[in-house]
Amino acid sequence: MRNKYFTRVVLFLFILHVVSCQEEETILLPAGLQYAPNTISLTAGESVSSSLPSLTGTPPFTFTITTSPDAGGAITIGADGIIQVSSQIKAGNYTVNVRVSNKGGNVDFNGIYIVNVKDPDKPPSKLTYTPASVEVQEGKAFTGSAPVTEGTPPFTFSLVSKPANSGITIDNSGIISATALVTAGTYEIDVTVTNSVGSVSFPKALTLKVSATVAPPVSFATEIKPILQARCVSCHSEFSDYTSVKNKVDVILNRVQREPTAAGFMPQGGNPLTQAQIDLIKKWKAEGLAQ
Ligand code: HEC
């Protein structure tokens, strides 16, 4: 009796084993998961879906998804294996890992899909030069520094100078330059910044003050003495001496500006000094009688 029962159980288990083995043989693990294309690029705020993936193995399948970095639930997978990116997605580059399961087991397809999300482009919102006002000597070329900008690059730059001057230019980085030929004056420079979203003008972004070259004062030794030497010293030996001329500058100017026919005109018996020479002596006096 006991033996008979045992035989039945063994027989039953044997059949069960054969049946289950046959079943196992027909189940193929998930394989060859593929999305075409396998990369998607979008702007934060948009939502997109992948294509229907190709996959072999024995259905039914279930899909689970993880991403790196974590997408906070904004990347999900449907029962058909389609990957969905919701409008909640934040900017970033996400690598998607999909686990496909069936009766045969789980198969991981890591890095099977890439989601690249960028922030929407922002218009230029700031342009700052430091310093915002620059002084340059006339005759010297100037190259400024790159501005601080806000908005989504790449930018292009253009400028309008008031007053206009073709010697003032701006390059691709927003650096303003002026050639040595820019004449003295104050130039207020408006800069327009353009990117994919639009153009924004920043009035008076930079003020360029080009100051006139300060000439050294008229000098006795190099400019006045040679005139007196040529025209006066033959009769006035003291006029080769700085102090003597300095003390007599007013009377000298008086004499040389008289009519040549008038009494006391100097140089006595000679041609008058040129107006330029007289003006130079006046300038020498006005600038402080430099030695
Ligand atoms: C050919 C000689 C001669 C030449 C050149 C001459 N002077 Fe005279 N200068 C005289 C004589 C002579 C006097 C004195 C008569 C008078 O006061 O007019 C005089 C007087 C002066 C006086 C007034 C006296 C004084 O020393 O304060 C001044 C100033 C003067 N000369 C300046 C000049 C200057 C400047 C030049 C050159 C641009 C010049 N002279 C060239 C002969 C000359």
mmCIF file of C-alpha atoms and ligand atoms in Angstrom:
data_model
loop_
_atom_site.group_PDB
_atom_site.id
_atom_site.type_symbol
_atom_site.label_atom_id
_atom_site.label_comp_id
_atom_site.label_asym_id
_atom_site.label_seq_id
_atom_site.Cartn_x
_atom_site.Cartn_y
_atom_site.Cartn_z
ATOM 1 C CA MET A 1 0.000 0.000 0.000
ATOM 2 C CA ARG A 2 2.672 2.454 1.035
ATOM 3 C CA ASN A 3 4.857 1.400 -1.840
ATOM 4 C CA LYS A 4 2.051 1.888 -4.315
ATOM 5 C CA TYR A 5 1.399 5.390 -3.078
ATOM 6 C CA PHE A 6 5.097 6.234 -3.307
ATOM 7 C CA THR A 7 5.243 4.985 -6.915
ATOM 8 C CA ARG A 8 2.324 7.231 -7.848
ATOM 9 C CA VAL A 9 3.924 10.264 -6.317
ATOM 10 C CA VAL A 10 7.194 9.623 -8.130
ATOM 11 C CA LEU A 11 5.338 9.122 -11.386
ATOM 12 C CA PHE A 12 3.401 12.351 -10.877
ATOM 13 C CA LEU A 13 6.564 14.321 -10.115
ATOM 14 C CA PHE A 14 8.245 12.817 -13.177
ATOM 15 C CA ILE A 15 5.405 13.939 -15.432
ATOM 16 C CA LEU A 16 5.362 17.326 -13.837
ATOM 17 C CA HIS A 17 9.086 17.590 -14.442
ATOM 18 C CA VAL A 18 8.799 16.619 -18.114
ATOM 19 C CA VAL A 19 5.953 19.067 -18.674
ATOM 20 C CA SER A 20 7.758 21.912 -16.973
ATOM 21 C CA CYS A 21 10.967 21.173 -18.881
ATOM 22 C CA GLN A 22 9.096 21.348 -22.145
ATOM 23 C CA GLU A 23 7.607 24.662 -21.080
ATOM 24 C CA GLU A 24 11.021 26.094 -20.131
ATOM 25 C CA GLU A 25 12.459 25.178 -23.452
ATOM 26 C CA THR A 26 9.904 27.331 -25.271
ATOM 27 C CA ILE A 27 10.587 30.500 -23.201
ATOM 28 C CA LEU A 28 13.245 32.775 -24.705
ATOM 29 C CA LEU A 29 14.739 35.534 -22.583
ATOM 30 C CA PRO A 30 14.217 39.172 -23.702
ATOM 31 C CA ALA A 31 16.980 40.106 -26.170
ATOM 32 C CA GLY A 32 18.021 42.759 -28.644
ATOM 33 C CA LEU A 33 16.099 45.679 -27.190
ATOM 34 C CA GLN A 34 16.646 48.570 -29.544
ATOM 35 C CA TYR A 35 15.279 52.051 -30.079
ATOM 36 C CA ALA A 36 15.724 53.888 -33.363
ATOM 37 C CA PRO A 37 16.884 56.568 -32.873
ATOM 38 C CA ASN A 38 18.466 55.792 -29.518
ATOM 39 C CA THR A 39 19.067 59.428 -28.562
ATOM 40 C CA ILE A 40 16.594 62.237 -28.209
ATOM 41 C CA SER A 41 17.235 65.936 -27.642
ATOM 42 C CA LEU A 42 14.628 68.298 -26.347
ATOM 43 C CA THR A 43 14.136 71.554 -24.508
ATOM 44 C CA ALA A 44 12.916 71.560 -20.917
ATOM 45 C CA GLY A 45 9.134 72.055 -20.959
ATOM 46 C CA GLU A 46 8.610 69.836 -23.980
ATOM 47 C CA SER A 47 7.426 66.232 -23.766
ATOM 48 C CA VAL A 48 8.382 63.481 -26.181
ATOM 49 C CA SER A 49 8.102 59.726 -26.673
ATOM 50 C CA SER A 50 10.587 57.284 -28.101
ATOM 51 C CA SER A 51 9.822 55.022 -31.016
ATOM 52 C CA LEU A 52 8.389 51.579 -30.360
ATOM 53 C CA PRO A 53 11.440 49.456 -29.570
ATOM 54 C CA SER A 54 12.321 46.236 -31.308
ATOM 55 C CA LEU A 55 12.721 43.263 -28.983
ATOM 56 C CA THR A 56 12.941 39.488 -29.252
ATOM 57 C CA GLY A 57 12.137 36.861 -26.695
ATOM 58 C CA THR A 58 8.993 35.301 -25.428
ATOM 59 C CA PRO A 59 6.203 37.714 -24.537
ATOM 60 C CA PRO A 60 4.595 38.958 -22.414
ATOM 61 C CA PHE A 61 7.231 41.438 -21.264
ATOM 62 C CA THR A 62 7.227 43.946 -18.511
ATOM 63 C CA PHE A 63 9.474 47.000 -18.594
ATOM 64 C CA THR A 64 11.007 48.944 -15.773
ATOM 65 C CA ILE A 65 13.232 51.964 -16.114
ATOM 66 C CA THR A 66 15.956 53.779 -14.215
ATOM 67 C CA THR A 67 17.923 56.801 -15.334
ATOM 68 C CA SER A 68 21.248 58.306 -14.461
ATOM 69 C CA PRO A 69 21.025 60.940 -13.141
ATOM 70 C CA ASP A 70 17.637 60.411 -11.558
ATOM 71 C CA ALA A 71 14.973 62.173 -13.625
ATOM 72 C CA GLY A 72 12.568 62.513 -10.692
ATOM 73 C CA GLY A 73 9.868 60.461 -12.403
ATOM 74 C CA ALA A 74 9.911 62.582 -15.549
ATOM 75 C CA ILE A 75 11.137 59.660 -17.679
ATOM 76 C CA THR A 76 8.829 56.650 -17.693
ATOM 77 C CA ILE A 77 8.279 53.542 -19.784
ATOM 78 C CA GLY A 78 4.966 52.173 -21.055
ATOM 79 C CA ALA A 79 3.762 48.579 -21.228
ATOM 80 C CA ASP A 80 4.833 48.552 -24.898
ATOM 81 C CA GLY A 81 8.398 49.646 -24.039
ATOM 82 C CA ILE A 82 7.936 53.196 -25.335
ATOM 83 C CA ILE A 83 9.940 55.674 -23.258
ATOM 84 C CA GLN A 84 8.099 58.844 -22.334
ATOM 85 C CA VAL A 85 9.715 62.109 -21.302
ATOM 86 C CA SER A 86 7.289 64.459 -19.555
ATOM 87 C CA SER A 87 7.321 68.255 -19.663
ATOM 88 C CA GLN A 88 8.485 68.188 -16.024
ATOM 89 C CA ILE A 89 11.948 67.107 -17.175
ATOM 90 C CA LYS A 90 14.842 69.271 -16.030
ATOM 91 C CA ALA A 91 17.837 70.173 -18.166
ATOM 92 C CA GLY A 92 20.495 67.446 -18.145
ATOM 93 C CA ASN A 93 21.839 64.486 -20.048
ATOM 94 C CA TYR A 94 20.115 61.318 -18.921
ATOM 95 C CA THR A 95 21.256 57.766 -19.579
ATOM 96 C CA VAL A 96 18.304 55.384 -19.575
ATOM 97 C CA ASN A 97 18.541 51.802 -18.345
ATOM 98 C CA VAL A 98 15.690 49.450 -19.187
ATOM 99 C CA ARG A 99 14.993 46.118 -17.509
ATOM 100 C CA VAL A 100 12.851 43.760 -19.539
ATOM 101 C CA SER A 101 11.284 40.814 -17.736
ATOM 102 C CA ASN A 102 9.364 37.787 -18.892
ATOM 103 C CA LYS A 103 8.771 34.342 -17.498
ATOM 104 C CA GLY A 104 12.335 33.458 -18.302
ATOM 105 C CA GLY A 105 13.806 36.206 -16.135
ATOM 106 C CA ASN A 106 15.101 39.775 -16.177
ATOM 107 C CA VAL A 107 17.489 41.262 -18.691
ATOM 108 C CA ASP A 108 19.072 44.677 -18.168
ATOM 109 C CA PHE A 109 19.748 46.951 -21.116
ATOM 110 C CA ASN A 110 21.852 49.663 -19.548
ATOM 111 C CA GLY A 111 22.494 52.874 -21.427
ATOM 112 C CA ILE A 112 20.036 51.774 -24.120
ATOM 113 C CA TYR A 113 18.652 55.285 -24.587
ATOM 114 C CA ILE A 114 19.945 58.813 -24.095
ATOM 115 C CA VAL A 115 17.799 61.847 -23.315
ATOM 116 C CA ASN A 116 19.499 65.241 -23.708
ATOM 117 C CA VAL A 117 17.495 68.096 -22.238
ATOM 118 C CA LYS A 118 18.587 71.694 -22.494
ATOM 119 C CA ASP A 119 17.085 74.776 -20.913
ATOM 120 C CA PRO A 120 15.136 77.060 -23.223
ATOM 121 C CA ASP A 121 17.330 79.789 -24.714
ATOM 122 C CA LYS A 122 17.191 83.053 -22.787
ATOM 123 C CA PRO A 123 17.507 86.445 -24.451
ATOM 124 C CA PRO A 124 20.552 88.588 -23.636
ATOM 125 C CA SER A 125 19.683 90.207 -20.304
ATOM 126 C CA LYS A 126 22.914 91.768 -19.126
ATOM 127 C CA LEU A 127 26.050 93.317 -20.543
ATOM 128 C CA THR A 128 28.600 94.842 -18.223
ATOM 129 C CA TYR A 129 32.031 96.206 -18.884
ATOM 130 C CA THR A 130 34.387 96.747 -15.982
ATOM 131 C CA PRO A 131 35.252 99.567 -15.845
ATOM 132 C CA ALA A 132 32.294 101.057 -17.722
ATOM 133 C CA SER A 133 34.234 104.230 -18.407
ATOM 134 C CA VAL A 134 37.737 104.249 -19.835
ATOM 135 C CA GLU A 135 40.180 107.055 -20.459
ATOM 136 C CA VAL A 136 42.775 106.811 -23.188
ATOM 137 C CA GLN A 137 45.385 109.192 -24.478
ATOM 138 C CA GLU A 138 44.897 110.373 -28.006
ATOM 139 C CA GLY A 139 47.273 108.556 -30.336
ATOM 140 C CA LYS A 140 47.225 105.369 -28.294
ATOM 141 C CA ALA A 141 45.284 102.278 -29.351
ATOM 142 C CA PHE A 142 42.877 100.806 -26.817
ATOM 143 C CA THR A 143 41.610 97.260 -26.278
ATOM 144 C CA GLY A 144 39.046 96.714 -23.537
ATOM 145 C CA SER A 145 38.134 93.611 -21.606
ATOM 146 C CA ALA A 146 35.396 91.092 -22.353
ATOM 147 C CA PRO A 147 31.993 92.011 -20.940
ATOM 148 C CA VAL A 148 29.960 89.968 -18.471
ATOM 149 C CA THR A 149 26.845 88.748 -20.264
ATOM 150 C CA GLU A 150 23.684 86.943 -19.254
ATOM 151 C CA GLY A 151 21.469 84.937 -21.563
ATOM 152 C CA THR A 152 22.112 81.897 -23.711
ATOM 153 C CA PRO A 153 25.276 81.975 -25.812
ATOM 154 C CA PRO A 154 26.448 82.186 -28.520
ATOM 155 C CA PHE A 155 26.164 85.946 -28.876
ATOM 156 C CA THR A 156 27.063 88.374 -31.589
ATOM 157 C CA PHE A 157 27.867 91.987 -30.814
ATOM 158 C CA SER A 158 27.556 95.266 -32.623
ATOM 159 C CA LEU A 159 28.056 98.837 -31.498
ATOM 160 C CA VAL A 160 26.981 102.358 -32.209
ATOM 161 C CA SER A 161 29.264 105.117 -31.017
ATOM 162 C CA LYS A 162 28.091 108.662 -30.320
ATOM 163 C CA PRO A 163 29.706 110.532 -31.924
ATOM 164 C CA ALA A 164 30.290 107.950 -34.645
ATOM 165 C CA ASN A 165 33.869 106.843 -35.215
ATOM 166 C CA SER A 166 34.896 104.025 -37.524
ATOM 167 C CA GLY A 167 38.037 103.487 -35.436
ATOM 168 C CA ILE A 168 35.913 102.031 -32.615
ATOM 169 C CA THR A 169 35.014 98.374 -33.156
ATOM 170 C CA ILE A 170 33.709 95.343 -31.263
ATOM 171 C CA ASP A 171 34.745 91.710 -31.736
ATOM 172 C CA ASN A 172 33.005 88.341 -31.362
ATOM 173 C CA SER A 173 33.619 88.289 -27.599
ATOM 174 C CA GLY A 174 32.208 91.777 -27.119
ATOM 175 C CA ILE A 175 35.666 93.304 -26.648
ATOM 176 C CA ILE A 176 35.719 96.954 -27.722
ATOM 177 C CA SER A 177 38.822 98.380 -29.368
ATOM 178 C CA ALA A 178 39.800 101.801 -30.609
ATOM 179 C CA THR A 179 42.621 102.501 -33.003
ATOM 180 C CA ALA A 180 45.307 105.098 -32.336
ATOM 181 C CA LEU A 181 43.585 107.294 -34.929
ATOM 182 C CA VAL A 182 40.490 107.997 -32.817
ATOM 183 C CA THR A 183 40.524 111.728 -32.148
ATOM 184 C CA ALA A 184 40.073 113.309 -28.729
ATOM 185 C CA GLY A 185 36.504 113.316 -27.448
ATOM 186 C CA THR A 186 34.004 111.421 -25.335
ATOM 187 C CA TYR A 187 32.419 108.478 -27.117
ATOM 188 C CA GLU A 188 29.286 106.918 -25.673
ATOM 189 C CA ILE A 189 29.001 103.387 -26.992
ATOM 190 C CA ASP A 190 25.707 101.498 -27.264
ATOM 191 C CA VAL A 191 26.163 97.753 -27.676
ATOM 192 C CA THR A 192 23.591 95.416 -29.208
ATOM 193 C CA VAL A 193 23.798 91.761 -28.202
ATOM 194 C CA THR A 194 22.089 89.146 -30.372
ATOM 195 C CA ASN A 195 21.479 85.451 -29.752
ATOM 196 C CA SER A 196 19.012 82.816 -30.990
ATOM 197 C CA VAL A 197 16.162 84.464 -29.077
ATOM 198 C CA GLY A 198 16.635 88.053 -30.159
ATOM 199 C CA SER A 199 18.586 91.291 -30.013
ATOM 200 C CA VAL A 200 18.866 93.535 -26.999
ATOM 201 C CA SER A 201 20.502 96.938 -26.969
ATOM 202 C CA PHE A 202 22.465 98.168 -23.977
ATOM 203 C CA PRO A 203 22.763 101.954 -24.205
ATOM 204 C CA LYS A 204 25.981 103.577 -23.004
ATOM 205 C CA ALA A 205 27.487 100.181 -22.216
ATOM 206 C CA LEU A 206 30.926 101.803 -22.370
ATOM 207 C CA THR A 207 32.126 105.393 -22.333
ATOM 208 C CA LEU A 208 35.465 105.973 -23.984
ATOM 209 C CA LYS A 209 37.172 109.254 -23.182
ATOM 210 C CA VAL A 210 40.005 109.988 -25.551
ATOM 211 C CA SER A 211 41.959 112.840 -24.055
ATOM 212 C CA ALA A 212 44.018 115.189 -26.157
ATOM 213 C CA THR A 213 47.734 114.718 -25.857
ATOM 214 C CA VAL A 214 49.041 117.292 -23.425
ATOM 215 C CA ALA A 215 51.955 118.974 -25.209
ATOM 216 C CA PRO A 216 54.844 120.030 -22.965
ATOM 217 C CA PRO A 217 54.957 123.826 -22.394
ATOM 218 C CA VAL A 218 56.987 126.006 -24.736
ATOM 219 C CA SER A 219 60.591 125.861 -23.617
ATOM 220 C CA PHE A 220 63.126 128.720 -23.627
ATOM 221 C CA ALA A 221 66.078 126.510 -24.385
ATOM 222 C CA THR A 222 64.680 124.661 -27.362
ATOM 223 C CA GLU A 223 62.160 127.113 -28.860
ATOM 224 C CA ILE A 224 62.684 130.744 -27.739
ATOM 225 C CA LYS A 225 66.447 130.966 -27.422
ATOM 226 C CA PRO A 226 67.089 129.977 -31.082
ATOM 227 C CA ILE A 227 64.854 132.827 -32.309
ATOM 228 C CA LEU A 228 66.578 135.435 -30.153
ATOM 229 C CA GLN A 229 69.939 133.949 -31.035
ATOM 230 C CA ALA A 230 69.284 134.485 -34.720
ATOM 231 C CA ARG A 231 67.636 137.878 -34.521
ATOM 232 C CA CYS A 232 68.642 139.773 -31.373
ATOM 233 C CA VAL A 233 71.785 138.482 -29.670
ATOM 234 C CA SER A 234 74.147 140.241 -32.072
ATOM 235 C CA CYS A 235 73.112 143.481 -30.341
ATOM 236 C CA HIS A 236 71.701 142.085 -27.031
ATOM 237 C CA SER A 237 74.135 139.486 -25.717
ATOM 238 C CA GLU A 238 72.058 139.219 -22.510
ATOM 239 C CA PHE A 239 69.205 137.640 -24.554
ATOM 240 C CA SER A 240 70.986 134.314 -24.602
ATOM 241 C CA ASP A 241 70.390 134.197 -20.863
ATOM 242 C CA TYR A 242 67.134 132.719 -19.631
ATOM 243 C CA THR A 243 66.662 134.972 -16.625
ATOM 244 C CA SER A 244 67.294 138.190 -18.585
ATOM 245 C CA VAL A 245 64.751 137.234 -21.257
ATOM 246 C CA LYS A 246 62.261 136.050 -18.670
ATOM 247 C CA ASN A 247 62.429 139.377 -16.831
ATOM 248 C CA LYS A 248 62.022 141.339 -20.046
ATOM 249 C CA VAL A 249 59.388 139.284 -21.788
ATOM 250 C CA ASP A 250 56.747 142.033 -21.726
ATOM 251 C CA VAL A 251 58.959 144.698 -23.166
ATOM 252 C CA ILE A 252 60.351 142.270 -25.722
ATOM 253 C CA LEU A 253 56.811 141.448 -26.879
ATOM 254 C CA ASN A 254 56.031 145.161 -26.969
ATOM 255 C CA ARG A 255 59.025 145.961 -29.151
ATOM 256 C CA VAL A 256 58.664 143.147 -31.629
ATOM 257 C CA GLN A 257 54.962 143.935 -32.198
ATOM 258 C CA ARG A 258 55.479 147.538 -33.115
ATOM 259 C CA GLU A 259 55.127 148.652 -36.731
ATOM 260 C CA PRO A 260 58.538 148.285 -38.408
ATOM 261 C CA THR A 261 58.430 152.019 -39.125
ATOM 262 C CA ALA A 262 57.595 152.935 -35.507
ATOM 263 C CA ALA A 263 60.150 154.159 -33.036
ATOM 264 C CA GLY A 264 61.767 151.439 -30.908
ATOM 265 C CA PHE A 265 60.759 148.586 -33.306
ATOM 266 C CA MET A 266 62.870 145.494 -32.821
ATOM 267 C CA PRO A 267 64.917 143.950 -34.237
ATOM 268 C CA GLN A 268 66.357 147.338 -35.006
ATOM 269 C CA GLY A 269 66.974 147.745 -38.726
ATOM 270 C CA GLY A 270 65.808 144.206 -39.511
ATOM 271 C CA ASN A 271 62.729 142.366 -40.783
ATOM 272 C CA PRO A 272 59.998 141.797 -38.224
ATOM 273 C CA LEU A 273 59.701 138.437 -36.513
ATOM 274 C CA THR A 274 57.110 136.170 -38.123
ATOM 275 C CA GLN A 275 53.650 136.027 -36.542
ATOM 276 C CA ALA A 276 54.368 132.400 -35.616
ATOM 277 C CA GLN A 277 57.514 133.446 -33.734
ATOM 278 C CA ILE A 278 55.643 136.217 -31.932
ATOM 279 C CA ASP A 279 52.817 133.809 -31.062
ATOM 280 C CA LEU A 280 55.353 131.327 -29.730
ATOM 281 C CA ILE A 281 56.826 133.942 -27.394
ATOM 282 C CA LYS A 282 53.283 134.809 -26.226
ATOM 283 C CA LYS A 283 52.540 131.122 -25.661
ATOM 284 C CA TRP A 284 55.820 130.711 -23.769
ATOM 285 C CA LYS A 285 54.743 133.509 -21.462
ATOM 286 C CA ALA A 286 51.180 132.170 -21.114
ATOM 287 C CA GLU A 287 52.460 128.686 -20.251
ATOM 288 C CA GLY A 288 54.708 129.934 -17.482
ATOM 289 C CA LEU A 289 58.068 130.840 -19.077
ATOM 290 C CA ALA A 290 59.556 127.367 -18.923
ATOM 291 C CA GLN A 291 63.342 127.190 -18.983
HETATM 292 C C1 HEC B 1 71.051 145.933 -34.759
HETATM 293 C C2 HEC B 1 71.072 145.894 -33.324
HETATM 294 C C3 HEC B 1 69.825 145.409 -32.668
HETATM 295 C C4 HEC B 1 69.154 144.311 -32.924
HETATM 296 C C5 HEC B 1 69.392 143.210 -33.963
HETATM 297 C C6 HEC B 1 68.116 144.248 -31.926
HETATM 298 N N1 HEC B 1 68.152 145.317 -31.113
HETATM 299 FE FE1 HEC B 1 66.940 145.686 -29.554
HETATM 300 N N2 HEC B 1 67.897 147.420 -29.246
HETATM 301 C C7 HEC B 1 68.935 147.901 -29.957
HETATM 302 C C8 HEC B 1 69.281 149.232 -29.508
HETATM 303 C C9 HEC B 1 70.368 150.093 -30.070
HETATM 304 C C10 HEC B 1 68.424 149.515 -28.456
HETATM 305 C C11 HEC B 1 68.372 150.773 -27.623
HETATM 306 C C12 HEC B 1 67.398 151.795 -28.260
HETATM 307 C C13 HEC B 1 65.946 151.507 -27.937
HETATM 308 O O1 HEC B 1 65.623 151.364 -26.779
HETATM 309 O O2 HEC B 1 65.201 151.477 -28.955
HETATM 310 C C14 HEC B 1 67.588 148.386 -28.291
HETATM 311 C C15 HEC B 1 66.618 148.236 -27.349
HETATM 312 C C16 HEC B 1 65.874 147.163 -27.138
HETATM 313 C C17 HEC B 1 64.978 147.013 -26.077
HETATM 314 C C18 HEC B 1 64.661 148.016 -24.970
HETATM 315 C C19 HEC B 1 65.828 148.079 -24.019
HETATM 316 C C20 HEC B 1 65.860 146.890 -23.116
HETATM 317 O O3 HEC B 1 66.889 146.163 -23.208
HETATM 318 O O4 HEC B 1 64.898 146.691 -22.418
HETATM 319 C C21 HEC B 1 64.418 145.797 -26.209
HETATM 320 C C22 HEC B 1 63.440 145.112 -25.313
HETATM 321 C C23 HEC B 1 64.976 145.191 -27.386
HETATM 322 N N3 HEC B 1 65.866 146.059 -27.943
HETATM 323 C C24 HEC B 1 64.646 143.954 -27.873
HETATM 324 C C25 HEC B 1 65.171 143.428 -28.994
HETATM 325 C C26 HEC B 1 64.780 142.169 -29.520
HETATM 326 C C27 HEC B 1 63.734 141.226 -28.883
HETATM 327 C C28 HEC B 1 65.480 141.955 -30.612
HETATM 328 C C29 HEC B 1 65.424 140.769 -31.532
HETATM 329 C C30 HEC B 1 64.107 140.421 -32.042
HETATM 330 C C31 HEC B 1 66.321 143.065 -30.794
HETATM 331 N N4 HEC B 1 66.116 143.969 -29.792
HETATM 332 C C32 HEC B 1 67.209 143.200 -31.816
HETATM 333 C C33 HEC B 1 69.548 147.220 -31.001
HETATM 334 C C34 HEC B 1 69.185 146.049 -31.554
#
